[in-house]
Amino acid sequence: MHLLITGATGTLGRPLCTTLQQTGHRVTVLSRQPAERVRALCGRDVEVWNDLAAWTPERHFDAVVNLAGEPIADARWTAARKARLRDSRIALTEQLVQRIAAAHRRPAVLLSGSAVGVYGDGGERVFTEAAPPAADFAARLCADWEAAARPVQGLGLRLCWLRTGLVLARDGGLLARMRLPFSLGLGARLGDGRQWMSWIHEDDWHALLLHLLADPQASGAFNLTAPQPVTNAEFTAQLARALHRPAFLAAPAWVLKLAAGEMAPLLLGGQRVLPAHAQARGFHFRHPALGGALQDLLG
Ligand SMILES: NC(=O)c1ccc[n+]([C@@H]2O[C@H](COP(=O)([O-])OP(=O)(O)OC[C@H]3O[C@@H](n4cnc5c(N)ncnc54)[C@H](OP(=O)(O)O)[C@@H]3O)[C@@H](O)[C@H]2O)c1
């Protein structure tokens, strides 16, 4: 299979490129970074494009995986940053759809990014893929990102939306940020700690993505989350236990609201999400429970 991947240099994309190449697939990467840097991150044999204009109608890909996007939690959401968060996802996806439409021979499948933030802050409610999108900024960003990909359904492609949860990775992402304070005994639950965290081990995320690539009947929205989400208080306790450190602190909600502004719901809110669609299509999670996942990643 020959795949085009956007966002391939990121936390999720790098191991994906490695796995695909190790299993005999060809990878072309769309990136803003110099080709040498991309090859260092994604593998010596990847073809690197810095501009989607390189996709002339004669070029054929079997599949497209669309992961690119300005990091959502790295800085406060100023007006300029909100525009970057949207453009880097929605405008890029629209351009991708145009190239797909123009191709003489179209790919069979598009796997396109989204996130569990599409459901908004849900309190105790349980969300499967059947739930409608919420209306806050992050939810609209996800819903509009999904909508930008929808036209490929009319072009004969199979489309899967990747509603990714909090990915626990060996290199980068949430665990990399939390590891230092927790290792120093400064791990703290956020606010009252009752908000839900729908996490997934990176190996399950990659296995599920490969499952969606290979399953010709898979289409529509998929929650890429483990079947056993936990509250923030439980996550804090389990991470501290895995690192053999105490975690008796709590970051007060008012401090987080002051520091994070409009982004505060990312920390103080959450959603309790189940991977109903993946399980209905026969996907088996290797790391369904947080304790085992953390043990595997940190132990
Ligand atoms: N990791 C998670 O826990 C998680 C959870 C939910 C959703 N997601 C979504 O899944 C996707 C992949 O996640 P990830 O953790 O691998 O992300 P990541 O490490 O932040 O990497 C995203 C990639 O997107 C590209 N990118 C960043 N800013 C961009 C911009 N302004 N314009 C165009 N491209 C830009 C970059 O590629 P180049 O520098 O090569 O251009 C970067 O390597 C992201 O869109 C993310 O929002 C991730």
GROMACS .gro file of C-alpha atoms and ligand atoms in nm:
model
  347
    1MET     CA    1   0.000   0.000   0.000
    2HIS     CA    2   0.120   0.356  -0.069
    3LEU     CA    3  -0.003   0.605   0.191
    4LEU     CA    4   0.003   0.984   0.213
    5ILE     CA    5   0.025   1.100   0.576
    6THR     CA    6  -0.013   1.455   0.710
    7GLY     CA    7   0.109   1.531   1.063
    8ALA     CA    8   0.340   1.230   1.028
    9THR     CA    9   0.621   1.395   1.227
   10GLY     CA   10   0.405   1.416   1.543
   11THR     CA   11   0.372   1.192   1.849
   12LEU     CA   12   0.124   0.961   1.676
   13GLY     CA   13   0.261   0.986   1.323
   14ARG     CA   14   0.624   0.888   1.387
   15PRO     CA   15   0.559   0.535   1.519
   16LEU     CA   16   0.286   0.495   1.255
   17CYS     CA   17   0.539   0.563   0.976
   18THR     CA   18   0.784   0.316   1.132
   19THR     CA   19   0.522   0.040   1.163
   20LEU     CA   20   0.391   0.092   0.810
   21GLN     CA   21   0.738   0.080   0.656
   22GLN     CA   22   0.837  -0.224   0.862
   23THR     CA   23   0.533  -0.405   0.724
   24GLY     CA   24   0.620  -0.329   0.362
   25HIS     CA   25   0.414  -0.016   0.292
   26ARG     CA   26   0.534   0.299   0.115
   27VAL     CA   27   0.487   0.635   0.287
   28THR     CA   28   0.476   0.990   0.153
   29VAL     CA   29   0.476   1.262   0.420
   30LEU     CA   30   0.332   1.612   0.389
   31SER     CA   31   0.528   1.832   0.629
   32ARG     CA   32   0.638   2.192   0.684
   33GLN     CA   33   0.981   2.068   0.794
   34PRO     CA   34   1.295   2.013   0.582
   35ALA     CA   35   1.312   1.674   0.411
   36GLU     CA   36   1.622   1.560   0.604
   37ARG     CA   37   1.453   1.633   0.938
   38VAL     CA   38   1.137   1.449   0.830
   39ARG     CA   39   1.341   1.144   0.722
   40ALA     CA   40   1.521   1.147   1.059
   41LEU     CA   41   1.181   1.138   1.233
   42CYS     CA   42   0.977   0.918   1.000
   43GLY     CA   43   1.232   0.689   0.834
   44ARG     CA   44   1.501   0.715   0.564
   45ASP     CA   45   1.275   0.587   0.289
   46VAL     CA   46   0.980   0.825   0.317
   47GLU     CA   47   0.910   1.061   0.032
   48VAL     CA   48   0.874   1.417   0.165
   49TRP     CA   49   0.643   1.688   0.032
   50ASN     CA   50   0.646   2.044   0.163
   51ASP     CA   51   0.347   2.145  -0.048
   52LEU     CA   52   0.029   1.965  -0.141
   53ALA     CA   53   0.072   2.104  -0.494
   54ALA     CA   54   0.309   1.807  -0.541
   55TRP     CA   55  -0.004   1.589  -0.564
   56THR     CA   56  -0.057   1.599  -0.940
   57PRO     CA   57  -0.360   1.406  -1.073
   58GLU     CA   58  -0.137   1.124  -1.204
   59ARG     CA   59  -0.009   1.038  -0.855
   60HIS     CA   60  -0.192   0.753  -0.685
   61PHE     CA   61  -0.223   0.671  -0.315
   62ASP     CA   62  -0.411   0.375  -0.178
   63ALA     CA   63  -0.492   0.554   0.147
   64VAL     CA   64  -0.459   0.895   0.312
   65VAL     CA   65  -0.412   0.948   0.686
   66ASN     CA   66  -0.477   1.308   0.793
   67LEU     CA   67  -0.331   1.394   1.136
   68ALA     CA   68  -0.186   1.746   1.093
   69GLY     CA   69  -0.289   2.015   1.337
   70GLU     CA   70  -0.144   2.291   1.553
   71PRO     CA   71  -0.112   2.148   1.910
   72ILE     CA   72  -0.429   2.233   2.101
   73ALA     CA   73  -0.305   2.257   2.460
   74ASP     CA   74   0.038   2.419   2.415
   75ALA     CA   75  -0.058   2.785   2.463
   76ARG     CA   76  -0.356   3.005   2.554
   77TRP     CA   77  -0.626   3.039   2.292
   78THR     CA   78  -0.575   3.395   2.164
   79ALA     CA   79  -0.771   3.493   1.853
   80ALA     CA   80  -0.458   3.434   1.639
   81ARG     CA   81  -0.400   3.093   1.793
   82LYS     CA   82  -0.763   2.989   1.747
   83ALA     CA   83  -0.729   3.079   1.379
   84ARG     CA   84  -0.415   2.861   1.354
   85LEU     CA   85  -0.587   2.572   1.533
   86ARG     CA   86  -0.869   2.586   1.278
   87ASP     CA   87  -0.667   2.659   0.961
   88SER     CA   88  -0.407   2.390   1.029
   89ARG     CA   89  -0.688   2.133   1.041
   90ILE     CA   90  -0.987   2.255   0.844
   91ALA     CA   91  -0.818   2.448   0.560
   92LEU     CA   92  -0.563   2.166   0.515
   93THR     CA   93  -0.837   1.901   0.507
   94GLU     CA   94  -1.029   2.104   0.246
   95GLN     CA   95  -0.715   2.120   0.029
   96LEU     CA   96  -0.666   1.747   0.072
   97VAL     CA   97  -1.023   1.682  -0.043
   98GLN     CA   98  -0.962   1.896  -0.354
   99ARG     CA   99  -0.652   1.691  -0.443
  100ILE     CA  100  -0.840   1.368  -0.385
  101ALA     CA  101  -1.119   1.487  -0.615
  102ALA     CA  102  -0.868   1.577  -0.887
  103ALA     CA  103  -0.680   1.245  -0.877
  104HIS     CA  104  -0.722   1.026  -1.186
  105ARG     CA  105  -0.734   0.725  -0.956
  106ARG     CA  106  -0.861   0.809  -0.608
  107PRO     CA  107  -0.750   0.650  -0.281
  108ALA     CA  108  -0.981   0.387  -0.137
  109VAL     CA  109  -0.988   0.534   0.212
  110LEU     CA  110  -0.935   0.853   0.411
  111LEU     CA  111  -0.870   0.828   0.785
  112SER     CA  112  -0.910   1.183   0.910
  113GLY     CA  113  -0.839   1.337   1.248
  114SER     CA  114  -1.078   1.445   1.518
  115ALA     CA  115  -1.085   1.414   1.899
  116VAL     CA  116  -1.313   1.316   2.185
  117GLY     CA  117  -1.335   1.690   2.254
  118VAL     CA  118  -1.614   1.680   1.994
  119TYR     CA  119  -1.849   1.569   2.278
  120GLY     CA  120  -1.765   1.870   2.499
  121ASP     CA  121  -1.755   1.853   2.880
  122GLY     CA  122  -2.001   1.576   2.962
  123GLY     CA  123  -1.994   1.534   3.341
  124GLU     CA  124  -2.108   1.178   3.421
  125ARG     CA  125  -2.271   1.119   3.080
  126VAL     CA  126  -2.135   0.827   2.874
  127PHE     CA  127  -2.060   0.903   2.509
  128THR     CA  128  -2.054   0.661   2.219
  129GLU     CA  129  -2.012   0.770   1.857
  130ALA     CA  130  -2.390   0.825   1.835
  131ALA     CA  131  -2.373   1.136   2.057
  132PRO     CA  132  -2.400   1.474   1.880
  133PRO     CA  133  -2.119   1.733   1.888
  134ALA     CA  134  -2.116   1.998   2.163
  135ALA     CA  135  -2.094   2.374   2.102
  136ASP     CA  136  -1.777   2.495   2.279
  137PHE     CA  137  -1.468   2.603   2.081
  138ALA     CA  138  -1.286   2.266   2.095
  139ALA     CA  139  -1.601   2.073   2.003
  140ARG     CA  140  -1.675   2.299   1.706
  141LEU     CA  141  -1.312   2.268   1.595
  142CYS     CA  142  -1.350   1.888   1.587
  143ALA     CA  143  -1.695   1.895   1.425
  144ASP     CA  144  -1.577   2.135   1.153
  145TRP     CA  145  -1.262   1.927   1.098
  146GLU     CA  146  -1.482   1.622   1.047
  147ALA     CA  147  -1.719   1.814   0.818
  148ALA     CA  148  -1.424   1.927   0.601
  149ALA     CA  149  -1.347   1.560   0.522
  150ARG     CA  150  -1.709   1.455   0.458
  151PRO     CA  151  -1.715   1.538   0.081
  152VAL     CA  152  -1.486   1.240   0.007
  153GLN     CA  153  -1.783   1.012   0.080
  154GLY     CA  154  -1.939   1.150  -0.238
  155LEU     CA  155  -1.613   1.078  -0.425
  156GLY     CA  156  -1.634   0.706  -0.357
  157LEU     CA  157  -1.390   0.687  -0.066
  158ARG     CA  158  -1.440   0.509   0.260
  159LEU     CA  159  -1.410   0.771   0.537
  160CYS     CA  160  -1.327   0.708   0.903
  161TRP     CA  161  -1.306   0.991   1.156
  162LEU     CA  162  -1.046   0.929   1.427
  163ARG     CA  163  -1.202   1.063   1.749
  164THR     CA  164  -0.882   1.026   1.948
  165GLY     CA  165  -0.871   1.038   2.328
  166LEU     CA  166  -0.572   1.117   2.550
  167VAL     CA  167  -0.295   0.906   2.399
  168LEU     CA  168  -0.044   0.763   2.647
  169ALA     CA  169   0.280   0.740   2.450
  170ARG     CA  170   0.640   0.640   2.523
  171ASP     CA  171   0.773   0.951   2.352
  172GLY     CA  172   0.587   1.284   2.382
  173GLY     CA  173   0.225   1.370   2.452
  174LEU     CA  174   0.046   1.378   2.787
  175LEU     CA  175   0.272   1.135   2.978
  176ALA     CA  176   0.588   1.326   2.881
  177ARG     CA  177   0.435   1.643   3.032
  178MET     CA  178   0.312   1.476   3.350
  179ARG     CA  179   0.613   1.259   3.418
  180LEU     CA  180   0.847   1.523   3.566
  181PRO     CA  181   0.607   1.678   3.823
  182PHE     CA  182   0.480   1.332   3.922
  183SER     CA  183   0.836   1.197   3.954
  184LEU     CA  184   0.914   1.488   4.187
  185GLY     CA  185   0.614   1.401   4.404
  186LEU     CA  186   0.429   1.709   4.271
  187GLY     CA  187   0.155   1.517   4.090
  188ALA     CA  188  -0.181   1.676   4.158
  189ARG     CA  189  -0.540   1.608   4.071
  190LEU     CA  190  -0.700   1.895   3.881
  191GLY     CA  191  -0.984   2.071   4.063
  192ASP     CA  192  -1.212   1.819   4.233
  193GLY     CA  193  -1.070   1.538   4.012
  194ARG     CA  194  -1.416   1.411   3.918
  195GLN     CA  195  -1.381   1.494   3.546
  196TRP     CA  196  -1.343   1.189   3.319
  197MET     CA  197  -1.033   1.111   3.116
  198SER     CA  198  -1.074   0.890   2.810
  199TRP     CA  199  -0.722   0.765   2.750
  200ILE     CA  200  -0.568   0.508   2.511
  201HIS     CA  201  -0.231   0.326   2.506
  202GLU     CA  202  -0.041   0.428   2.191
  203ASP     CA  203  -0.002   0.064   2.080
  204ASP     CA  204  -0.381   0.024   2.082
  205TRP     CA  205  -0.421   0.355   1.894
  206HIS     CA  206  -0.185   0.229   1.623
  207ALA     CA  207  -0.339  -0.118   1.611
  208LEU     CA  208  -0.687   0.034   1.578
  209LEU     CA  209  -0.572   0.267   1.302
  210LEU     CA  210  -0.428  -0.031   1.109
  211HIS     CA  211  -0.755  -0.219   1.173
  212LEU     CA  212  -0.952   0.073   1.021
  213LEU     CA  213  -0.718   0.081   0.720
  214ALA     CA  214  -0.766  -0.290   0.658
  215ASP     CA  215  -1.139  -0.336   0.735
  216PRO     CA  216  -1.329  -0.259   0.412
  217GLN     CA  217  -1.658  -0.226   0.607
  218ALA     CA  218  -1.527   0.027   0.861
  219SER     CA  219  -1.661   0.377   0.803
  220GLY     CA  220  -1.793   0.670   1.004
  221ALA     CA  221  -1.683   0.796   1.345
  222PHE     CA  222  -1.463   0.586   1.575
  223ASN     CA  223  -1.371   0.669   1.934
  224LEU     CA  224  -1.003   0.579   1.973
  225THR     CA  225  -1.018   0.537   2.350
  226ALA     CA  226  -0.973   0.245   2.589
  227PRO     CA  227  -1.293   0.074   2.709
  228GLN     CA  228  -1.223   0.176   3.071
  229PRO     CA  229  -1.201   0.557   3.106
  230VAL     CA  230  -1.115   0.690   3.453
  231THR     CA  231  -1.168   1.008   3.653
  232ASN     CA  232  -0.885   1.257   3.687
  233ALA     CA  233  -0.849   1.162   4.057
  234GLU     CA  234  -0.810   0.794   3.959
  235PHE     CA  235  -0.565   0.880   3.680
  236THR     CA  236  -0.357   1.089   3.922
  237ALA     CA  237  -0.349   0.809   4.181
  238GLN     CA  238  -0.258   0.540   3.926
  239LEU     CA  239   0.017   0.747   3.760
  240ALA     CA  240   0.170   0.827   4.100
  241ARG     CA  241   0.154   0.456   4.192
  242ALA     CA  242   0.321   0.355   3.865
  243LEU     CA  243   0.605   0.600   3.939
  244HIS     CA  244   0.623   0.497   4.308
  245ARG     CA  245   0.554   0.853   4.424
  246PRO     CA  246   0.288   1.012   4.643
  247ALA     CA  247   0.020   1.238   4.491
  248PHE     CA  248  -0.176   1.410   4.764
  249LEU     CA  249  -0.184   1.757   4.606
  250ALA     CA  250  -0.476   1.920   4.427
  251ALA     CA  251  -0.449   2.210   4.182
  252PRO     CA  252  -0.738   2.441   4.278
  253ALA     CA  253  -0.992   2.501   4.003
  254TRP     CA  254  -0.972   2.882   4.036
  255VAL     CA  255  -0.594   2.879   3.976
  256LEU     CA  256  -0.635   2.665   3.665
  257LYS     CA  257  -0.914   2.891   3.536
  258LEU     CA  258  -0.692   3.195   3.587
  259ALA     CA  259  -0.391   3.033   3.418
  260ALA     CA  260  -0.568   2.861   3.129
  261GLY     CA  261  -0.848   3.106   3.045
  262GLU     CA  262  -1.082   2.964   2.781
  263MET     CA  263  -0.867   2.646   2.772
  264ALA     CA  264  -0.959   2.561   3.134
  265PRO     CA  265  -1.234   2.312   3.033
  266LEU     CA  266  -0.957   2.096   2.878
  267LEU     CA  267  -0.820   2.051   3.232
  268LEU     CA  268  -1.129   2.081   3.451
  269GLY     CA  269  -1.378   1.919   3.216
  270GLY     CA  270  -1.370   1.587   3.039
  271GLN     CA  271  -1.576   1.324   2.873
  272ARG     CA  272  -1.652   0.961   2.955
  273VAL     CA  273  -1.618   0.794   2.616
  274LEU     CA  274  -1.661   0.433   2.507
  275PRO     CA  275  -1.511   0.280   2.189
  276ALA     CA  276  -1.844   0.125   2.093
  277HIS     CA  277  -1.789   0.130   1.716
  278ALA     CA  278  -1.439  -0.024   1.727
  279GLN     CA  279  -1.560  -0.303   1.956
  280ALA     CA  280  -1.863  -0.367   1.735
  281ARG     CA  281  -1.620  -0.415   1.443
  282GLY     CA  282  -1.429  -0.676   1.643
  283PHE     CA  283  -1.132  -0.471   1.763
  284HIS     CA  284  -0.964  -0.616   2.072
  285PHE     CA  285  -0.777  -0.381   2.309
  286ARG     CA  286  -0.445  -0.509   2.443
  287HIS     CA  287  -0.450  -0.247   2.720
  288PRO     CA  288  -0.810  -0.200   2.835
  289ALA     CA  289  -0.721  -0.093   3.194
  290LEU     CA  290  -0.509   0.207   3.294
  291GLY     CA  291  -0.295   0.024   3.550
  292GLY     CA  292  -0.168  -0.228   3.294
  293ALA     CA  293  -0.114   0.043   3.032
  294LEU     CA  294   0.096   0.258   3.267
  295GLN     CA  295   0.290  -0.046   3.383
  296ASP     CA  296   0.369  -0.129   3.020
  297LEU     CA  297   0.471   0.228   2.932
  298LEU     CA  298   0.659   0.325   3.249
  299GLY     CA  299   0.750  -0.001   3.415
  300LIG     N1  300  -0.194   1.284   2.101
  300LIG     C1  301  -0.317   1.296   2.153
  300LIG     O1  302  -0.336   1.264   2.274
  300LIG     C2  303  -0.432   1.344   2.068
  300LIG     C3  304  -0.560   1.346   2.124
  300LIG     C4  305  -0.668   1.387   2.045
  300LIG     C5  306  -0.646   1.430   1.915
  300LIG     N2  307  -0.520   1.431   1.864
  300LIG     C6  308  -0.501   1.483   1.728
  300LIG     O2  309  -0.434   1.388   1.648
  300LIG     C7  310  -0.342   1.454   1.562
  300LIG     C8  311  -0.204   1.392   1.581
  300LIG     O3  312  -0.170   1.402   1.720
  300LIG     P1  313  -0.018   1.414   1.769
  300LIG     O4  314  -0.020   1.403   1.917
  300LIG     O5  315   0.069   1.324   1.689
  300LIG     O6  316   0.011   1.567   1.730
  300LIG     P2  317   0.152   1.645   1.731
  300LIG     O7  318   0.259   1.564   1.795
  300LIG     O8  319   0.124   1.780   1.787
  300LIG     O9  320   0.186   1.655   1.575
  300LIG     C9  321   0.097   1.712   1.485
  300LIG    C10  322   0.167   1.738   1.353
  300LIG    O10  323   0.086   1.833   1.284
  300LIG    C11  324   0.167   1.923   1.211
  300LIG     N3  325   0.134   2.062   1.248
  300LIG    C12  326   0.149   2.122   1.368
  300LIG     N4  327   0.112   2.252   1.362
  300LIG    C13  328   0.074   2.273   1.233
  300LIG    C14  329   0.029   2.386   1.160
  300LIG     N5  330   0.015   2.506   1.222
  300LIG     N6  331   0.000   2.372   1.028
  300LIG    C15  332   0.014   2.252   0.967
  300LIG     N7  333   0.059   2.140   1.028
  300LIG    C16  334   0.088   2.152   1.159
  300LIG    C17  335   0.312   1.898   1.248
  300LIG    O11  336   0.375   1.836   1.135
  300LIG     P3  337   0.493   1.911   1.053
  300LIG    O12  338   0.572   1.990   1.153
  300LIG    O13  339   0.568   1.796   0.996
  300LIG    O14  340   0.427   1.996   0.950
  300LIG    C18  341   0.304   1.800   1.366
  300LIG    O15  342   0.405   1.703   1.363
  300LIG    C19  343  -0.342   1.603   1.598
  300LIG    O16  344  -0.413   1.676   1.501
  300LIG    C20  345  -0.412   1.607   1.731
  300LIG    O17  346  -0.490   1.725   1.750
  300LIG    C21  347  -0.412   1.388   1.937
   0.00000   0.00000   0.00000
